mmCIF file of C-alpha atoms and ligand atoms in Angstrom:
data_model
loop_
_atom_site.group_PDB
_atom_site.id
_atom_site.type_symbol
_atom_site.label_atom_id
_atom_site.label_comp_id
_atom_site.label_asym_id
_atom_site.label_seq_id
_atom_site.Cartn_x
_atom_site.Cartn_y
_atom_site.Cartn_z
ATOM 1 C CA MET A 1 137.715 9.877 21.514
ATOM 2 C CA SER A 2 140.323 12.379 22.761
ATOM 3 C CA PRO A 3 139.057 14.689 25.492
ATOM 4 C CA ARG A 4 138.610 18.395 24.826
ATOM 5 C CA VAL A 5 140.668 20.177 27.451
ATOM 6 C CA ALA A 6 140.459 23.574 29.123
ATOM 7 C CA LEU A 7 143.419 24.872 31.107
ATOM 8 C CA LEU A 8 143.021 27.789 33.496
ATOM 9 C CA GLY A 9 146.288 29.469 34.535
ATOM 10 C CA LEU A 10 149.265 30.073 32.261
ATOM 11 C CA GLY A 11 151.982 30.957 34.767
ATOM 12 C CA THR A 12 155.404 29.310 34.973
ATOM 13 C CA MET A 13 153.872 25.828 35.163
ATOM 14 C CA GLY A 14 150.600 26.194 33.267
ATOM 15 C CA ALA A 15 152.194 27.582 30.087
ATOM 16 C CA GLY A 16 154.492 24.589 29.651
ATOM 17 C CA MET A 17 151.694 22.152 30.461
ATOM 18 C CA ALA A 18 149.442 23.813 27.872
ATOM 19 C CA HIS A 19 152.071 23.420 25.137
ATOM 20 C CA ASN A 20 152.386 19.714 25.935
ATOM 21 C CA ILE A 21 148.620 19.165 25.888
ATOM 22 C CA LEU A 22 148.594 20.673 22.391
ATOM 23 C CA ALA A 23 151.649 18.645 21.375
ATOM 24 C CA ALA A 24 149.749 15.480 22.377
ATOM 25 C CA GLY A 25 147.131 16.399 19.776
ATOM 26 C CA LEU A 26 144.379 17.338 22.231
ATOM 27 C CA GLU A 27 141.966 20.181 21.575
ATOM 28 C CA LEU A 28 142.756 22.920 24.090
ATOM 29 C CA SER A 29 141.175 26.128 25.219
ATOM 30 C CA VAL A 30 143.065 28.350 27.683
ATOM 31 C CA TRP A 31 142.442 31.300 29.952
ATOM 32 C CA ASN A 32 144.783 33.430 32.040
ATOM 33 C CA ARG A 33 144.048 36.453 34.234
ATOM 34 C CA SER A 34 146.808 38.431 32.497
ATOM 35 C CA PRO A 35 145.867 37.896 28.844
ATOM 36 C CA ASP A 36 149.367 38.594 27.441
ATOM 37 C CA LYS A 37 150.578 35.177 28.633
ATOM 38 C CA ALA A 38 148.046 33.458 26.368
ATOM 39 C CA ALA A 39 149.457 34.877 23.107
ATOM 40 C CA PRO A 40 152.127 32.166 22.567
ATOM 41 C CA LEU A 41 149.459 29.499 23.148
ATOM 42 C CA ALA A 42 147.221 31.027 20.472
ATOM 43 C CA GLU A 43 150.150 30.776 18.063
ATOM 44 C CA ALA A 44 150.628 27.130 19.063
ATOM 45 C CA GLY A 45 146.994 26.317 18.233
ATOM 46 C CA ALA A 46 145.035 26.800 21.466
ATOM 47 C CA THR A 47 141.752 28.683 21.593
ATOM 48 C CA VAL A 48 142.205 31.667 23.889
ATOM 49 C CA ALA A 49 139.136 32.427 25.976
ATOM 50 C CA ALA A 50 138.240 35.817 27.425
ATOM 51 C CA THR A 51 136.775 34.360 30.627
ATOM 52 C CA PRO A 52 137.071 31.124 32.649
ATOM 53 C CA ALA A 53 133.436 30.347 31.730
ATOM 54 C CA GLU A 54 134.195 30.644 28.015
ATOM 55 C CA ALA A 55 137.281 28.433 28.400
ATOM 56 C CA VAL A 56 135.457 25.514 30.067
ATOM 57 C CA GLU A 57 132.458 25.553 27.721
ATOM 58 C CA GLY A 58 132.325 22.143 26.012
ATOM 59 C CA ALA A 59 135.432 20.819 27.793
ATOM 60 C CA ASP A 60 135.621 17.173 28.920
ATOM 61 C CA VAL A 61 138.562 17.833 31.234
ATOM 62 C CA VAL A 62 139.238 21.134 33.024
ATOM 63 C CA VAL A 63 142.733 21.637 34.432
ATOM 64 C CA THR A 64 143.461 24.331 37.019
ATOM 65 C CA MET A 65 147.075 25.505 37.493
ATOM 66 C CA LEU A 66 146.696 28.638 39.593
ATOM 67 C CA PHE A 67 148.585 30.058 42.551
ATOM 68 C CA ASP A 68 146.614 29.026 45.638
ATOM 69 C CA THR A 69 143.274 27.916 47.068
ATOM 70 C CA ALA A 70 141.737 31.404 46.920
ATOM 71 C CA SER A 71 142.569 31.834 43.222
ATOM 72 C CA VAL A 72 141.331 28.329 42.342
ATOM 73 C CA LEU A 73 138.017 28.900 44.122
ATOM 74 C CA GLU A 74 137.628 32.366 42.592
ATOM 75 C CA VAL A 75 138.314 31.190 39.028
ATOM 76 C CA MET A 76 136.235 28.006 39.264
ATOM 77 C CA THR A 77 133.334 30.002 40.708
ATOM 78 C CA GLN A 78 133.472 32.146 37.575
ATOM 79 C CA ALA A 79 133.584 28.995 35.413
ATOM 80 C CA ALA A 80 130.925 27.013 37.299
ATOM 81 C CA ALA A 81 127.834 27.801 35.233
ATOM 82 C CA SER A 82 129.527 26.639 32.011
ATOM 83 C CA LEU A 83 130.853 23.296 33.265
ATOM 84 C CA GLY A 84 129.361 20.346 31.391
ATOM 85 C CA ASP A 85 127.589 17.499 33.207
ATOM 86 C CA ASP A 86 130.320 14.945 32.436
ATOM 87 C CA VAL A 87 133.316 17.158 32.982
ATOM 88 C CA VAL A 88 136.275 16.049 35.124
ATOM 89 C CA TRP A 89 138.136 18.760 37.020
ATOM 90 C CA VAL A 90 141.856 18.014 37.362
ATOM 91 C CA GLN A 91 143.279 20.303 40.027
ATOM 92 C CA THR A 92 147.098 20.559 39.677
ATOM 93 C CA SER A 93 147.988 23.667 41.752
ATOM 94 C CA THR A 94 149.637 23.126 45.139
ATOM 95 C CA LEU A 95 146.870 23.764 47.678
ATOM 96 C CA GLY A 96 147.941 21.638 50.638
ATOM 97 C CA ALA A 97 145.676 19.380 52.653
ATOM 98 C CA ASP A 98 142.990 21.792 53.876
ATOM 99 C CA GLY A 99 142.917 23.721 50.600
ATOM 100 C CA THR A 100 142.428 20.573 48.555
ATOM 101 C CA ASP A 101 139.739 19.292 50.922
ATOM 102 C CA ALA A 102 137.903 22.634 50.602
ATOM 103 C CA VAL A 103 138.135 22.639 46.810
ATOM 104 C CA ALA A 104 137.105 18.967 46.563
ATOM 105 C CA ALA A 105 134.086 19.760 48.752
ATOM 106 C CA VAL A 106 133.052 22.523 46.358
ATOM 107 C CA ALA A 107 133.367 20.070 43.440
ATOM 108 C CA THR A 108 131.224 17.503 45.262
ATOM 109 C CA GLU A 109 128.630 20.154 46.158
ATOM 110 C CA ARG A 110 128.341 21.071 42.473
ATOM 111 C CA GLY A 111 128.343 17.433 41.315
ATOM 112 C CA VAL A 112 131.638 17.831 39.424
ATOM 113 C CA ALA A 113 133.991 14.828 39.191
ATOM 114 C CA PHE A 114 137.292 15.794 40.782
ATOM 115 C CA VAL A 115 140.875 14.557 40.527
ATOM 116 C CA ASP A 116 143.463 15.962 42.911
ATOM 117 C CA ALA A 117 146.658 16.033 40.831
ATOM 118 C CA PRO A 118 149.493 18.247 42.105
ATOM 119 C CA VAL A 119 152.770 17.865 40.254
ATOM 120 C CA LEU A 120 156.440 17.392 41.036
ATOM 121 C CA GLY A 121 158.939 19.239 38.855
ATOM 122 C CA THR A 122 159.513 22.884 38.006
ATOM 123 C CA LYS A 123 159.493 25.048 34.861
ATOM 124 C CA GLY A 124 161.795 22.774 32.811
ATOM 125 C CA PRO A 125 159.815 19.555 33.421
ATOM 126 C CA ALA A 126 156.546 21.463 32.812
ATOM 127 C CA GLU A 127 157.941 22.584 29.456
ATOM 128 C CA ASN A 128 159.269 19.206 28.399
ATOM 129 C CA GLY A 129 156.359 17.133 29.692
ATOM 130 C CA SER A 130 158.323 15.299 32.357
ATOM 131 C CA LEU A 131 156.380 16.263 35.476
ATOM 132 C CA VAL A 132 155.472 13.543 37.971
ATOM 133 C CA VAL A 133 151.755 13.721 38.679
ATOM 134 C CA LEU A 134 150.647 12.792 42.207
ATOM 135 C CA ALA A 135 147.059 11.883 41.392
ATOM 136 C CA SER A 136 144.298 10.899 43.752
ATOM 137 C CA GLY A 137 140.601 10.315 43.319
ATOM 138 C CA GLU A 138 138.103 7.773 42.103
ATOM 139 C CA GLU A 139 139.542 4.918 40.112
ATOM 140 C CA SER A 140 136.731 5.223 37.578
ATOM 141 C CA LEU A 141 138.089 8.629 36.477
ATOM 142 C CA ARG A 142 141.602 7.441 35.641
ATOM 143 C CA GLU A 143 140.954 6.488 32.045
ATOM 144 C CA ARG A 144 139.189 9.760 31.275
ATOM 145 C CA VAL A 145 142.038 11.933 32.523
ATOM 146 C CA ALA A 146 144.921 9.707 31.354
ATOM 147 C CA PRO A 147 145.452 11.479 27.972
ATOM 148 C CA VAL A 148 145.897 14.792 29.819
ATOM 149 C CA LEU A 149 148.106 13.443 32.613
ATOM 150 C CA ASP A 150 150.209 11.529 30.064
ATOM 151 C CA ALA A 151 150.661 14.757 28.078
ATOM 152 C CA ILE A 152 151.924 16.841 31.007
ATOM 153 C CA GLY A 153 153.968 14.216 32.823
ATOM 154 C CA SER A 154 156.375 11.366 32.318
ATOM 155 C CA ARG A 155 154.748 9.444 35.153
ATOM 156 C CA THR A 156 151.498 9.445 37.113
ATOM 157 C CA LEU A 157 151.523 8.032 40.610
ATOM 158 C CA TRP A 158 147.981 7.209 41.796
ATOM 159 C CA VAL A 159 148.116 7.715 45.535
ATOM 160 C CA GLY A 160 144.665 6.914 46.934
ATOM 161 C CA PRO A 161 141.445 8.740 47.788
ATOM 162 C CA VAL A 162 141.033 12.444 46.880
ATOM 163 C CA GLY A 163 143.416 14.605 48.884
ATOM 164 C CA SER A 164 146.155 12.026 49.294
ATOM 165 C CA GLY A 165 148.013 13.343 46.233
ATOM 166 C CA SER A 166 148.115 16.801 47.800
ATOM 167 C CA ARG A 167 149.299 15.338 51.089
ATOM 168 C CA LEU A 168 152.145 13.545 49.311
ATOM 169 C CA LYS A 169 152.984 16.813 47.537
ATOM 170 C CA LEU A 170 153.485 18.431 50.971
ATOM 171 C CA VAL A 171 155.787 15.582 51.957
ATOM 172 C CA CYS A 172 157.849 16.097 48.788
ATOM 173 C CA ASN A 173 157.947 19.890 49.071
ATOM 174 C CA ALA A 174 159.051 19.661 52.705
ATOM 175 C CA TRP A 175 162.109 17.901 51.310
ATOM 176 C CA VAL A 176 162.596 20.417 48.471
ATOM 177 C CA LEU A 177 162.427 23.435 50.800
ATOM 178 C CA THR A 178 164.706 21.813 53.364
ATOM 179 C CA VAL A 179 167.296 20.931 50.715
ATOM 180 C CA VAL A 180 167.242 24.405 49.118
ATOM 181 C CA GLY A 181 167.578 26.025 52.544
ATOM 182 C CA GLY A 182 170.515 23.708 53.278
ATOM 183 C CA ILE A 183 172.238 24.444 49.967
ATOM 184 C CA ALA A 184 171.841 28.201 50.494
ATOM 185 C CA GLN A 185 173.311 27.872 53.956
ATOM 186 C CA SER A 186 176.290 25.808 52.739
ATOM 187 C CA VAL A 187 177.137 28.239 49.915
ATOM 188 C CA ALA A 188 176.831 31.244 52.238
ATOM 189 C CA MET A 189 178.884 29.402 54.844
ATOM 190 C CA ALA A 190 181.641 28.506 52.346
ATOM 191 C CA GLU A 191 181.882 32.138 51.294
ATOM 192 C CA ALA A 192 181.854 33.380 54.885
ATOM 193 C CA LEU A 193 184.689 30.983 55.738
ATOM 194 C CA GLY A 194 186.765 32.130 52.763
ATOM 195 C CA LEU A 195 186.226 28.967 50.683
ATOM 196 C CA ASP A 196 185.244 28.570 47.034
ATOM 197 C CA PRO A 197 181.648 27.121 47.083
ATOM 198 C CA GLN A 198 182.732 24.758 44.291
ATOM 199 C CA LEU A 199 184.747 22.937 46.970
ATOM 200 C CA PHE A 200 181.415 22.037 48.626
ATOM 201 C CA LEU A 201 180.303 20.310 45.396
ATOM 202 C CA ASP A 202 183.725 18.674 44.991
ATOM 203 C CA ALA A 203 183.516 17.338 48.547
ATOM 204 C CA ILE A 204 180.123 15.651 48.116
ATOM 205 C CA ASP A 205 180.704 14.617 44.466
ATOM 206 C CA GLY A 206 179.639 11.017 43.803
ATOM 207 C CA GLY A 207 178.918 10.238 47.456
ATOM 208 C CA ALA A 208 175.644 9.367 49.135
ATOM 209 C CA MET A 209 175.009 13.064 49.948
ATOM 210 C CA ASP A 210 175.323 14.128 46.316
ATOM 211 C CA ALA A 211 172.263 14.846 44.172
ATOM 212 C CA PRO A 212 171.727 16.522 40.793
ATOM 213 C CA TYR A 213 169.509 19.076 42.516
ATOM 214 C CA VAL A 214 172.350 20.148 44.839
ATOM 215 C CA ALA A 215 174.745 20.782 41.943
ATOM 216 C CA MET A 216 172.045 22.590 39.950
ATOM 217 C CA LYS A 217 171.030 24.993 42.722
ATOM 218 C CA THR A 218 174.593 25.558 44.006
ATOM 219 C CA LYS A 219 175.768 26.478 40.499
ATOM 220 C CA ALA A 220 172.786 28.787 40.008
ATOM 221 C CA ILE A 221 173.532 30.588 43.276
ATOM 222 C CA VAL A 222 177.231 30.944 42.464
ATOM 223 C CA ALA A 223 176.381 32.244 38.962
ATOM 224 C CA GLY A 224 173.830 34.676 40.430
ATOM 225 C CA ASP A 225 171.166 33.088 38.207
ATOM 226 C CA PHE A 226 167.888 33.426 40.059
ATOM 227 C CA ALA A 227 165.532 33.161 37.060
ATOM 228 C CA PRO A 228 162.397 31.611 38.583
ATOM 229 C CA GLN A 229 161.879 27.869 38.190
ATOM 230 C CA PHE A 230 159.803 27.929 41.373
ATOM 231 C CA ALA A 231 159.573 31.407 42.861
ATOM 232 C CA VAL A 232 160.267 32.305 46.499
ATOM 233 C CA GLU A 233 156.638 33.532 46.859
ATOM 234 C CA GLY A 234 155.415 30.027 45.981
ATOM 235 C CA GLY A 235 157.932 28.481 48.372
ATOM 236 C CA LEU A 236 156.633 30.691 51.184
ATOM 237 C CA LYS A 237 153.060 29.614 50.427
ATOM 238 C CA ASP A 238 154.091 25.955 50.526
ATOM 239 C CA ALA A 239 156.157 26.332 53.724
ATOM 240 C CA GLY A 240 152.983 27.706 55.345
ATOM 241 C CA LEU A 241 150.894 24.790 54.043
ATOM 242 C CA ILE A 242 153.474 22.284 55.295
ATOM 243 C CA ALA A 243 153.777 23.936 58.718
ATOM 244 C CA ASP A 244 149.971 23.993 59.074
ATOM 245 C CA ALA A 245 149.672 20.326 58.087
ATOM 246 C CA ALA A 246 152.476 19.417 60.492
ATOM 247 C CA ARG A 247 150.799 21.234 63.387
ATOM 248 C CA GLN A 248 147.408 19.697 62.639
ATOM 249 C CA SER A 249 148.866 16.216 62.618
ATOM 250 C CA GLY A 250 150.681 16.681 65.910
ATOM 251 C CA LEU A 251 154.179 17.361 64.565
ATOM 252 C CA ASP A 252 156.414 20.206 65.651
ATOM 253 C CA PRO A 253 156.685 22.614 62.695
ATOM 254 C CA ARG A 254 159.852 24.390 63.956
ATOM 255 C CA LEU A 255 162.100 23.438 61.036
ATOM 256 C CA MET A 256 159.517 24.477 58.451
ATOM 257 C CA GLU A 257 158.819 27.693 60.363
ATOM 258 C CA ALA A 258 162.548 28.490 60.267
ATOM 259 C CA LEU A 259 162.564 27.954 56.498
ATOM 260 C CA ARG A 260 159.413 30.032 56.204
ATOM 261 C CA HIS A 261 161.199 32.830 58.040
ATOM 262 C CA GLU A 262 164.161 32.591 55.637
ATOM 263 C CA LEU A 263 161.823 32.760 52.633
ATOM 264 C CA GLN A 264 160.068 35.778 54.154
ATOM 265 C CA VAL A 265 163.436 37.516 54.607
ATOM 266 C CA ALA A 266 164.244 36.826 50.936
ATOM 267 C CA ILE A 267 160.908 38.415 49.983
ATOM 268 C CA ASP A 268 161.410 41.381 52.310
ATOM 269 C CA THR A 269 164.798 42.030 50.705
ATOM 270 C CA GLY A 270 163.267 42.124 47.209
ATOM 271 C CA HIS A 271 163.691 38.541 45.950
ATOM 272 C CA GLY A 272 160.087 37.269 46.045
ATOM 273 C CA ASP A 273 159.747 36.723 42.307
ATOM 274 C CA GLU A 274 163.148 35.066 41.975
ATOM 275 C CA ASP A 275 163.870 31.354 42.123
ATOM 276 C CA LEU A 276 163.747 29.498 45.439
ATOM 277 C CA ALA A 277 167.562 29.471 45.340
ATOM 278 C CA ALA A 278 167.351 33.193 46.194
ATOM 279 C CA VAL A 279 166.759 32.092 49.792
ATOM 280 C CA TYR A 280 170.558 32.357 49.697
ATOM 281 C CA HIS A 281 170.099 36.119 50.111
ATOM 282 C CA ALA A 282 168.418 35.460 53.448
ATOM 283 C CA ALA A 283 171.342 33.297 54.560
ATOM 284 C CA LYS A 284 173.642 36.228 53.667
ATOM 285 C CA ALA A 285 171.455 38.905 55.267
HETATM 286 P P1 NAP B 301 152.989 31.488 38.789
HETATM 287 O O1 NAP B 301 153.987 31.528 37.682
HETATM 288 O O2 NAP B 301 153.031 32.525 39.836
HETATM 289 O O3 NAP B 301 151.528 31.450 38.129
HETATM 290 C C1 NAP B 301 150.391 31.589 38.924
HETATM 291 C C2 NAP B 301 149.171 31.576 38.052
HETATM 292 O O4 NAP B 301 148.018 31.817 38.864
HETATM 293 C C3 NAP B 301 149.163 32.665 36.956
HETATM 294 O O5 NAP B 301 148.466 32.174 35.854
HETATM 295 C C4 NAP B 301 148.382 33.774 37.654
HETATM 296 O O6 NAP B 301 147.789 34.692 36.761
HETATM 297 C C5 NAP B 301 147.330 32.958 38.347
HETATM 298 N N1 NAP B 301 146.659 33.655 39.441
HETATM 299 C C6 NAP B 301 147.180 34.001 40.636
HETATM 300 N N2 NAP B 301 146.238 34.602 41.401
HETATM 301 C C7 NAP B 301 145.108 34.639 40.646
HETATM 302 C C8 NAP B 301 143.797 35.114 40.880
HETATM 303 N N3 NAP B 301 143.440 35.684 42.042
HETATM 304 N N4 NAP B 301 142.885 34.975 39.902
HETATM 305 C C9 NAP B 301 143.216 34.402 38.721
HETATM 306 N N5 NAP B 301 144.447 33.916 38.438
HETATM 307 C C10 NAP B 301 145.371 34.041 39.397
HETATM 308 O O7 NAP B 301 153.051 30.105 39.570
HETATM 309 P P2 NAP B 301 153.545 28.680 39.052
HETATM 310 O O8 NAP B 301 154.983 28.518 39.396
HETATM 311 O O9 NAP B 301 153.071 28.442 37.679
HETATM 312 O O10 NAP B 301 152.754 27.749 40.092
HETATM 313 C C11 NAP B 301 151.383 27.479 39.950
HETATM 314 C C12 NAP B 301 150.999 26.453 40.998
HETATM 315 O O11 NAP B 301 151.797 25.277 40.841
HETATM 316 C C13 NAP B 301 151.242 26.914 42.440
HETATM 317 O O12 NAP B 301 150.265 26.366 43.273
HETATM 318 C C14 NAP B 301 152.619 26.311 42.756
HETATM 319 O O13 NAP B 301 152.815 26.141 44.137
HETATM 320 C C15 NAP B 301 152.536 25.006 42.013
HETATM 321 N N6 NAP B 301 153.804 24.417 41.584
HETATM 322 C C16 NAP B 301 154.822 25.206 41.116
HETATM 323 C C17 NAP B 301 155.995 24.607 40.714
HETATM 324 C C18 NAP B 301 157.163 25.402 40.202
HETATM 325 O O14 NAP B 301 158.278 24.879 40.229
HETATM 326 N N7 NAP B 301 156.981 26.615 39.688
HETATM 327 C C19 NAP B 301 156.138 23.215 40.769
HETATM 328 C C20 NAP B 301 155.057 22.435 41.189
HETATM 329 C C21 NAP B 301 153.895 23.055 41.594
HETATM 330 P P3 NAP B 301 148.623 35.973 36.244
HETATM 331 O O15 NAP B 301 149.463 35.479 35.106
HETATM 332 O O16 NAP B 301 147.569 36.924 35.832
HETATM 333 O O17 NAP B 301 149.431 36.477 37.396
#
């Protein structure tokens, strides 16, 4: 039988994921702190709950897609009393290593089955169901969560024991932040040197250094299109998580700290809710 699903958090990522869970024919109840974001989901056939506890009542799988560890713990504390005995909690927000370990410990304490499942991909992939899910947890839970993970993603990579998915997510986001910082620097540099930034794309076109992501973000910067796919505020959070994980594992976090500084400058100059590409404004500052 198809699992009944509850999804808590309808931000940039959660909204798209919710639509795809419905499109897969699964019964879905949703909750969001700001209730206005739930209206389109009600129209699409989801049950909109007034509280996290109401949303998880009767659910077989509970998905969290919230901002950070504090918000996940806060919301799941509110939901706790209504969680069923056989529920599986699929945690998809980016919480880093320590955050995920803390949240998994709370799940264990409460006897709730837990799958760590951060995702790769931004707003577009969340909306079209093509996220890559970096899942980790007990093998026995895979079948129970598969209908949900298949609905939100094009691929699920099972990584290992709980927490390893979130560690891999840090590895991937270290790359994303480094590349975006590099693109912003190259565009700003081209402009500062009196060159058309398109020449940068022309120069790397088709070579080993080229990537769809580079063309996408360079074009967005040049067009001044900073509509959030992944906002600068989220990038700053993740740069902090990556730097902390690097330090704790004996690596020098200097590069990530430099990127963190750039992201902070973008926020301080009023670009926090814009796309990560707005780190360009820091390179120009
Ligand atoms: P977002 O648009 O900022 O949405 C954040 C969500 O968390 C909203 O539903 C927000 O509610 C809720 N929230 C924040 N603080 C809360 C609190 N204290 N109590 C209750 N709810 C709270 O962020 P997003 O881009 O969807 O990202 C969500 C998570 O996915 C983050 O961990 C992010 O790092 C990760 N992620 C993002 C992307 C991306 O490209 N955007 C990609 C992969 C992973 P309100 O609507 O009321 O503010």
